[in-house]
Short mmCIF file of C-alpha atoms and ligand atoms in Angstrom, two decimals:
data_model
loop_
_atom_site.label_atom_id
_atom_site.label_comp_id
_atom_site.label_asym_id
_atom_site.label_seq_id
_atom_site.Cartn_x
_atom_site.Cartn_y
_atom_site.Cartn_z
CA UNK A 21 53.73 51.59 34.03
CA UNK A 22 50.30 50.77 32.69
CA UNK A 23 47.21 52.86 34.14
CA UNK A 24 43.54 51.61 34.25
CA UNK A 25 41.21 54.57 33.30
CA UNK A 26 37.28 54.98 33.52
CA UNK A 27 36.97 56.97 29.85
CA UNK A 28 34.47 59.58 30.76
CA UNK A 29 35.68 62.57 28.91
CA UNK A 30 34.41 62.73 25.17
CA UNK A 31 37.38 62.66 23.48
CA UNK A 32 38.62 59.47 25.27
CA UNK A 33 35.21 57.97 24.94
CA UNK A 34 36.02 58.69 20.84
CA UNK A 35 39.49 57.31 20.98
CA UNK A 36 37.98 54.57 22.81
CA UNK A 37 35.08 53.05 20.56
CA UNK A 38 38.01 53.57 17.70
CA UNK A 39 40.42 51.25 19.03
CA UNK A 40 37.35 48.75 19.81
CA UNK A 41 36.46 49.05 16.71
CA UNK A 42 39.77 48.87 14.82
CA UNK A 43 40.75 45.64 17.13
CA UNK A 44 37.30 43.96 16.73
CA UNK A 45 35.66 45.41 13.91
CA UNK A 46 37.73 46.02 11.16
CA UNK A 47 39.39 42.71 10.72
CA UNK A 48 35.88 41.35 9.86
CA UNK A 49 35.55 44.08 7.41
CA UNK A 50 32.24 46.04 9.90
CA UNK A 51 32.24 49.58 9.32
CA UNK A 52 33.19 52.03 11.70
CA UNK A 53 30.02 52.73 13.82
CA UNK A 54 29.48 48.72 13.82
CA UNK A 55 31.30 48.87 16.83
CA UNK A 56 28.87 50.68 19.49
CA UNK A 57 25.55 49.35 20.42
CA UNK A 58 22.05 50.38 22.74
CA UNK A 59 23.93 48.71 26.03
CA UNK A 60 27.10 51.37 25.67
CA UNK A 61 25.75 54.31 27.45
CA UNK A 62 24.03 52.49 30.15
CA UNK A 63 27.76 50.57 31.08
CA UNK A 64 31.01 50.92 32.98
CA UNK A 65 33.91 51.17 30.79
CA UNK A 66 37.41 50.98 31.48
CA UNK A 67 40.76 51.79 29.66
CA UNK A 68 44.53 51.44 30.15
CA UNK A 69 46.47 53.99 27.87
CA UNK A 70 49.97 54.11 26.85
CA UNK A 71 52.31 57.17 27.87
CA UNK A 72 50.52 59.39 25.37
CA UNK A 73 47.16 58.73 25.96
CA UNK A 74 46.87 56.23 23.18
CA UNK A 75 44.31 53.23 24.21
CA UNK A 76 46.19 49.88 24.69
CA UNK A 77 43.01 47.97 25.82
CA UNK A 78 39.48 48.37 26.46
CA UNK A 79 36.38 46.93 28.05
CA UNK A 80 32.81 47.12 29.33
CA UNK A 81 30.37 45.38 31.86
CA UNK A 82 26.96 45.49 30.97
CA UNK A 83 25.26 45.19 34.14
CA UNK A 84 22.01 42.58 33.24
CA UNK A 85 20.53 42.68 36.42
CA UNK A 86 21.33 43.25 39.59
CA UNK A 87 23.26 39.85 40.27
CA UNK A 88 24.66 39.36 36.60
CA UNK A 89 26.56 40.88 34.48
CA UNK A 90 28.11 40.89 30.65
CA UNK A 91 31.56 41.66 29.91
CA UNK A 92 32.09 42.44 26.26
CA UNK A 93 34.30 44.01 23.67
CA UNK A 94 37.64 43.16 25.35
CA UNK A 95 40.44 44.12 23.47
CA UNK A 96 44.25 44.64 23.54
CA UNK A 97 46.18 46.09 21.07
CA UNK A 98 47.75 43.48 18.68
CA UNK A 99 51.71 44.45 19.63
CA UNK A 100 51.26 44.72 23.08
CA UNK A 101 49.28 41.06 23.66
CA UNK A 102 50.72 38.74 26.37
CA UNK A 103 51.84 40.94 28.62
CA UNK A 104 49.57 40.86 30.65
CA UNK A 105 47.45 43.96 29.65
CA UNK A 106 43.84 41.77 28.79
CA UNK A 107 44.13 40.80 32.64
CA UNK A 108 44.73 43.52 34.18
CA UNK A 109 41.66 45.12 32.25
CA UNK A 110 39.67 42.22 33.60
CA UNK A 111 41.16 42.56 37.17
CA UNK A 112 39.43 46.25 37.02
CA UNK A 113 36.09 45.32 35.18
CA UNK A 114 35.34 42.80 38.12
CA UNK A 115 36.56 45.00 40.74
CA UNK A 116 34.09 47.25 38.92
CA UNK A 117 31.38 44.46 39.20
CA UNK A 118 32.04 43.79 42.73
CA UNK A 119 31.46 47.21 43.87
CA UNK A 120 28.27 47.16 42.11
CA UNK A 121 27.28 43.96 43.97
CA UNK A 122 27.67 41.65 40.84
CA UNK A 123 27.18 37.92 41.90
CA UNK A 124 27.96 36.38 38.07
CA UNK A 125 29.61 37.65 35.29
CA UNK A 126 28.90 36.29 31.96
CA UNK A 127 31.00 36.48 28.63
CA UNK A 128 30.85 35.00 25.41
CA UNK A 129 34.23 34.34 24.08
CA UNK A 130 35.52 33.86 20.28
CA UNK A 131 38.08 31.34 19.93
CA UNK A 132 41.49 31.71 21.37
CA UNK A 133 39.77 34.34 23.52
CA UNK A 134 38.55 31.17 25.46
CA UNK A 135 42.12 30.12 27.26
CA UNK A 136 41.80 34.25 27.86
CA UNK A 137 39.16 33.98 29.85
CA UNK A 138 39.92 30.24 31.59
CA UNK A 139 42.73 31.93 32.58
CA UNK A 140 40.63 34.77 34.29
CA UNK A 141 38.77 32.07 36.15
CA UNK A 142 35.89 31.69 33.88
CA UNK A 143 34.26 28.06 32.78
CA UNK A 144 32.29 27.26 30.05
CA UNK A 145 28.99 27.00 30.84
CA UNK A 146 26.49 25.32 27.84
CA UNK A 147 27.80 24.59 24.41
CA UNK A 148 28.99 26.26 21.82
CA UNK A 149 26.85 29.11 19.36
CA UNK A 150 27.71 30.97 16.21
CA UNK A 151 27.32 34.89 16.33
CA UNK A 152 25.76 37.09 13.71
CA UNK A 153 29.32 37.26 11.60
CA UNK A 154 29.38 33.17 11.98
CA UNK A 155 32.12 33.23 14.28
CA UNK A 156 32.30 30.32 17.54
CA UNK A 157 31.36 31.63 20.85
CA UNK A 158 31.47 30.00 23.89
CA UNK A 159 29.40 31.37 26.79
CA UNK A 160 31.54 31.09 30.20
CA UNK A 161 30.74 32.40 33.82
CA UNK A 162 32.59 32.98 36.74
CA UNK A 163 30.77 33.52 39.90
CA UNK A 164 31.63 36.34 42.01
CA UNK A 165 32.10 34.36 45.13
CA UNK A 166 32.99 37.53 48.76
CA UNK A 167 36.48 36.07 48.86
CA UNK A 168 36.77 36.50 45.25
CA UNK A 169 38.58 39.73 44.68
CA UNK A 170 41.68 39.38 47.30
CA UNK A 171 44.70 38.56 45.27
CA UNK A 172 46.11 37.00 48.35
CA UNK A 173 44.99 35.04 51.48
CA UNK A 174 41.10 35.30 50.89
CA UNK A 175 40.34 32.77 53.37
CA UNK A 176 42.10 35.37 56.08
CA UNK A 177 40.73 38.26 54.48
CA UNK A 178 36.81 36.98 54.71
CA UNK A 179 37.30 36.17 58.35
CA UNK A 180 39.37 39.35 59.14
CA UNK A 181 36.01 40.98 57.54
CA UNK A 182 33.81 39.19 59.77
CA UNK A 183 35.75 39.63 63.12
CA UNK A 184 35.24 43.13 62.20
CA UNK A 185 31.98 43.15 61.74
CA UNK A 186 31.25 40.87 64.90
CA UNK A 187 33.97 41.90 67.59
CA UNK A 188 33.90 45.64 66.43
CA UNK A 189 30.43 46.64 65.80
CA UNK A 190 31.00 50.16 65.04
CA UNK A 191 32.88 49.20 61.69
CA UNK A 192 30.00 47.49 60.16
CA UNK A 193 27.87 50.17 61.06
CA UNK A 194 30.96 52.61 59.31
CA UNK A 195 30.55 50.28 56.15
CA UNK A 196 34.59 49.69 56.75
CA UNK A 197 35.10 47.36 53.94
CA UNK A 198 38.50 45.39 53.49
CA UNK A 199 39.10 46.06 49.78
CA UNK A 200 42.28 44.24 48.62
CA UNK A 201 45.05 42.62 50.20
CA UNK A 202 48.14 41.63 47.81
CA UNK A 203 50.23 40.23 50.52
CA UNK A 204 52.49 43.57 50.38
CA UNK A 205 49.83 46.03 51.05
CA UNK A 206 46.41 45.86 52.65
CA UNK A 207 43.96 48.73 51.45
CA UNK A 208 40.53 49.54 53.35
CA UNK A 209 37.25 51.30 51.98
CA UNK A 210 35.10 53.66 53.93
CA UNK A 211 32.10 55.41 52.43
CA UNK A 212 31.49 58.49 52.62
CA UNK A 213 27.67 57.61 52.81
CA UNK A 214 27.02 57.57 56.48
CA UNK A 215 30.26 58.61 57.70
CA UNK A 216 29.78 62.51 56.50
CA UNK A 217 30.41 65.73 58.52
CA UNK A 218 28.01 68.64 58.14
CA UNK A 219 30.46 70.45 55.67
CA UNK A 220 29.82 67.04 53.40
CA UNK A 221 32.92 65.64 53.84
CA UNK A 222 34.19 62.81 55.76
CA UNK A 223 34.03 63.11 59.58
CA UNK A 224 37.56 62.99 61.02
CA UNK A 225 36.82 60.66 63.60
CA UNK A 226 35.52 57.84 61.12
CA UNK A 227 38.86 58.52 59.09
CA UNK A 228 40.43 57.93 61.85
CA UNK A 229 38.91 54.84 62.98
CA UNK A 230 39.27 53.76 59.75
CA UNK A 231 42.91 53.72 60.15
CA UNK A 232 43.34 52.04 63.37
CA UNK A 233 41.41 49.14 61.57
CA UNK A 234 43.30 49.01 58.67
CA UNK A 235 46.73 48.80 61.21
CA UNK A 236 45.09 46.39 63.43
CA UNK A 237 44.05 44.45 59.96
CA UNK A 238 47.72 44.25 58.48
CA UNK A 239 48.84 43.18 61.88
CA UNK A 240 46.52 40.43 62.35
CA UNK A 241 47.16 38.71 58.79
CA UNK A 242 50.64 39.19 59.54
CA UNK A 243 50.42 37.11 62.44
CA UNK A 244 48.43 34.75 60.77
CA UNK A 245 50.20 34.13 57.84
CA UNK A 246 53.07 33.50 60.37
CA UNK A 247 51.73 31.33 62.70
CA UNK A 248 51.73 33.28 65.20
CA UNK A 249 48.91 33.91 68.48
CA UNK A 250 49.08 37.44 69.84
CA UNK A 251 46.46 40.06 71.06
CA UNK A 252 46.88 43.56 69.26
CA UNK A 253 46.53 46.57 71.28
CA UNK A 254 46.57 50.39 69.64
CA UNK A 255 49.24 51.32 72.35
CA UNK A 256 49.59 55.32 70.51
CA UNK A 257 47.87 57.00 67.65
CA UNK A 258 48.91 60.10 65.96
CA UNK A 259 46.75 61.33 62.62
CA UNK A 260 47.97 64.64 59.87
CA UNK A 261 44.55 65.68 57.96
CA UNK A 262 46.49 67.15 55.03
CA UNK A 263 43.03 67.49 53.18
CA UNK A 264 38.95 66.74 52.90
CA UNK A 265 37.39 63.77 51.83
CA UNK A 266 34.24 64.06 49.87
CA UNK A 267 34.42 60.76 48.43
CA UNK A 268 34.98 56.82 49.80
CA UNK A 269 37.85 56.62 51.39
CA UNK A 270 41.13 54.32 50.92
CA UNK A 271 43.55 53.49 53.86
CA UNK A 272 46.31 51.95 52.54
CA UNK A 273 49.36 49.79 54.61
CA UNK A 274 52.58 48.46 52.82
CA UNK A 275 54.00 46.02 54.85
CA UNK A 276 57.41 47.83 53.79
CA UNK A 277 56.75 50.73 55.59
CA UNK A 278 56.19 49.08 59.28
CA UNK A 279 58.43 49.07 61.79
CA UNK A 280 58.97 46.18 64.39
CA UNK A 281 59.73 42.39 64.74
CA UNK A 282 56.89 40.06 65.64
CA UNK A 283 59.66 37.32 66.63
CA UNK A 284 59.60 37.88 70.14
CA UNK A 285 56.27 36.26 70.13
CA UNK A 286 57.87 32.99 69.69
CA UNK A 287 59.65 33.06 72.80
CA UNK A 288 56.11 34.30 74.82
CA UNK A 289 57.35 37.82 75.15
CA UNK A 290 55.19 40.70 73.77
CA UNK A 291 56.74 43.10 70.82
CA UNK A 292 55.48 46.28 69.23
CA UNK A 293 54.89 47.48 65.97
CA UNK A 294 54.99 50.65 64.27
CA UNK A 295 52.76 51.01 61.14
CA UNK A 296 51.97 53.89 59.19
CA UNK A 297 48.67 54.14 57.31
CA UNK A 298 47.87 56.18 53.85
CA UNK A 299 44.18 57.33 53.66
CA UNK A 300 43.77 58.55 50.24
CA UNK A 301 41.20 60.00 48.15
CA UNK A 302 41.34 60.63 44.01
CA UNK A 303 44.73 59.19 44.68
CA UNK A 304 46.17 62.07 46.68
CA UNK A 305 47.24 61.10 50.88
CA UNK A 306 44.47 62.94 52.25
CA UNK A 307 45.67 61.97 55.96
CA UNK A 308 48.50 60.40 57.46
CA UNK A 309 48.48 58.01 60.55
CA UNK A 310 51.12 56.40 62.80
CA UNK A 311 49.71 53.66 65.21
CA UNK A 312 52.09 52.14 67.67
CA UNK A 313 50.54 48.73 68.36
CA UNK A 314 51.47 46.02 71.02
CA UNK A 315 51.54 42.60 70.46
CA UNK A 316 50.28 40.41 73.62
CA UNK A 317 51.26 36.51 73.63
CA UNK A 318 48.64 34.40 73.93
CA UNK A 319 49.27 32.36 76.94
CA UNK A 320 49.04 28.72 75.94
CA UNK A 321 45.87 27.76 78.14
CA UNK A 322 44.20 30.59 76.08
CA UNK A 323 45.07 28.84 72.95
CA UNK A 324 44.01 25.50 73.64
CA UNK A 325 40.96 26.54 75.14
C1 LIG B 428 42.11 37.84 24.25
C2 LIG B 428 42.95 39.07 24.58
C3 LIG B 428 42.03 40.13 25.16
C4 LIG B 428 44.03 38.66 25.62
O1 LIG B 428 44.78 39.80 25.98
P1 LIG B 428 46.30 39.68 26.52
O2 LIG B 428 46.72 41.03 27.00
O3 LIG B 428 47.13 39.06 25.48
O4 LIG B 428 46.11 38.68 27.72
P2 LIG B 428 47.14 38.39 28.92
O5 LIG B 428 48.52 38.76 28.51
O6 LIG B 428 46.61 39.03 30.13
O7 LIG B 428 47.04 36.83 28.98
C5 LIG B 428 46.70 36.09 30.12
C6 LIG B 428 46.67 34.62 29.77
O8 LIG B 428 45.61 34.38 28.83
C7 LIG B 428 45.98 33.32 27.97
N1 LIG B 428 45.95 33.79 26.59
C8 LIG B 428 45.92 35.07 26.19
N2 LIG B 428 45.83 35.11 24.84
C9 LIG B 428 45.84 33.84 24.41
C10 LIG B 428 45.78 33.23 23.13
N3 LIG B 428 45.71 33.96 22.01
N4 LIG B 428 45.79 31.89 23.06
C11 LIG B 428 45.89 31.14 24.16
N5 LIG B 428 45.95 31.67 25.42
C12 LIG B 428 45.92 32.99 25.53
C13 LIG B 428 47.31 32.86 28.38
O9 LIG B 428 47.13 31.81 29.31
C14 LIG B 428 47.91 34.05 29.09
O10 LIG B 428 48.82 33.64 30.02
P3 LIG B 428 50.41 33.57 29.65
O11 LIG B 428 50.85 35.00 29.54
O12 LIG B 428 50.99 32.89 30.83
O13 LIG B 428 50.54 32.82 28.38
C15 LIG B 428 43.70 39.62 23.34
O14 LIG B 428 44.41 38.55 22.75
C16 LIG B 428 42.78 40.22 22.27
O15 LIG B 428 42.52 41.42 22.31
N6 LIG B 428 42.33 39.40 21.33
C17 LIG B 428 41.46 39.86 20.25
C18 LIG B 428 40.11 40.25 20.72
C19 LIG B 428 39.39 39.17 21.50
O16 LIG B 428 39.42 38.00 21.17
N7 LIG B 428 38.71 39.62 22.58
C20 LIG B 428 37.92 38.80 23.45
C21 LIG B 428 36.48 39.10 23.21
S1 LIG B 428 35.61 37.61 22.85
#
């Protein structure tokens, strides 16, 4: 199992401009040191490491301005190539874009490196150039469109976010934010900024809130990527705080950890579902919540109205 890692600490921020530069530099015969530039301590780097803390890949966004950025020195280790590892780098360097409110992200890509990126979603965008070591680049862009970073079902996602926002006023003004779904799991963001207690953590009943949505959320895509018309209802909620939040919060839902069948609503009868929500924080469950949800039918009249 691969892990993604911000490199913050020095020594993996030294282990890290190595392996850029003995991936990207060296071959072209730059000495060590060729590898860093002005742009490195002002951007957001990211990591994935092998079971000993050896880097496997690296990258960075450069954040131009604040609609574009620059993704540069990507780089996977030679052995390990086609596995999977450059994308899954990228997958965390645009998440990391997102969150910053990125709209474009720009990179200049050296030969074969350009079916890389195509297959991250970038296009070319102008024509070719040479760089300073006289090697083809090819500038490419992929705009950061709302829908962009749900793996699955972004259509549903974007308008579960809106009926959020518009039916449940109090979770815009929460900031809840549906932050990936992958068609197994849904997972929810909640600031901490504006959802704070007066011991600087996060107030319980904003966690818990949180939660409900997140249930309600997994339910509804559920019944949309079924077919299915029904009116959710929070029938019972219980919440565990095991610990405080001083940071955004995640709620996660797997779909394999809900209980229930929503088959009854085919034959216009209503069914329940039990679904169990993880709201985490520096990875850790920092409370536990069990919502027992009813499922209305919607009568037909309702539908075709
Ligand atoms: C480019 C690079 C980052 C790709 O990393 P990776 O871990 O091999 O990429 P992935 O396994 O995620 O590949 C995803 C897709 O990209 C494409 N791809 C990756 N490398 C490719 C190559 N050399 N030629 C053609 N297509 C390639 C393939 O479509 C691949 O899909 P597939 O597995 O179905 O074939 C890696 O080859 C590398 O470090 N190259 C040297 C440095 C470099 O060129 N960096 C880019 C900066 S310009």
């Amino acid at each position: 199992m691969f892990k993604v890692i911000c490199p913050d600490a020095s020594g993996e921020m030294d282990k890290y401009y190595r392996f850029r530069w003995e991936v990207l530099n060296k071959p072209l015969q730059l000495p060590l040191g060729s590898e860093r530039d002005a742009y490195d301590d002002h951007s957001i780097h990211r990591m994935i490491r092998d079971r000993q803390g050896e880097p496997l890949a690296v990258g960075r966004l450069f954040l131009s301005d604040n609609k574009e950025a620059l993704i540069r020195h990507v780089a996977v280790c030679p052995e390990q190539r086609k596995l999977g590892l450059g994308t899954l780098l990228m997958m965390a360097l645009e998440e990391a874009a997102h969150d910053e409110g990125v709209e474009r992200i720009v990179v200049n890509a050296r030969g074969d490196a350009q079916a890389f990126f195509s297959s991250c979603g970038f296009e070319p965008a102008g024509n070719p150039t040479f760089d300073k070591v006289k090697i083809k680049v090819q500038q490419m862009v992929k705009e950061l469109s709302p829908e962009h970073r749900f793996v699955r079902q972004p259509k549903l996602c974007t308008q579960l976010q809106q009926m959020f926002n518009q039916q449940i006023p109090l979770s815009e003004k929460m900031g809840v934010r549906l932050h990936q779904y992958t068609g197994n799991e849904l997972t929810t963001k909640l600031p901490i900024a504006g959802n704070g207690n007066p011991h600087s953590t996060m107030f319980a009943g904003s966690i818990y809130s949180q939660a409900v949505l997140s249930g309600w959320g997994m339910i509804w895509l559920m019944l949309e990527e079924h077919g299915f018309a029904g009116d959710i209802v929070l029938a019972k909620g219980e919440i565990k705080h095991r610990k405080a939040i001083d940071q955004d919060a995640l709620a996660k839902v797997k779909k394999s950890q809900m209980k229930g069948s929503l088959l009854p609503l085919i034959e216009g009868k209503k069914c329940k579902m039990t679904v169990t929500v993880q709201v985490c924080h520096n990875k850790e469950v920092a409370a536990e919540f069990k919502g027992f949800y009813v499922i209305l039918p919607k009568l037909q009249a309702e539908l075709d109205s």
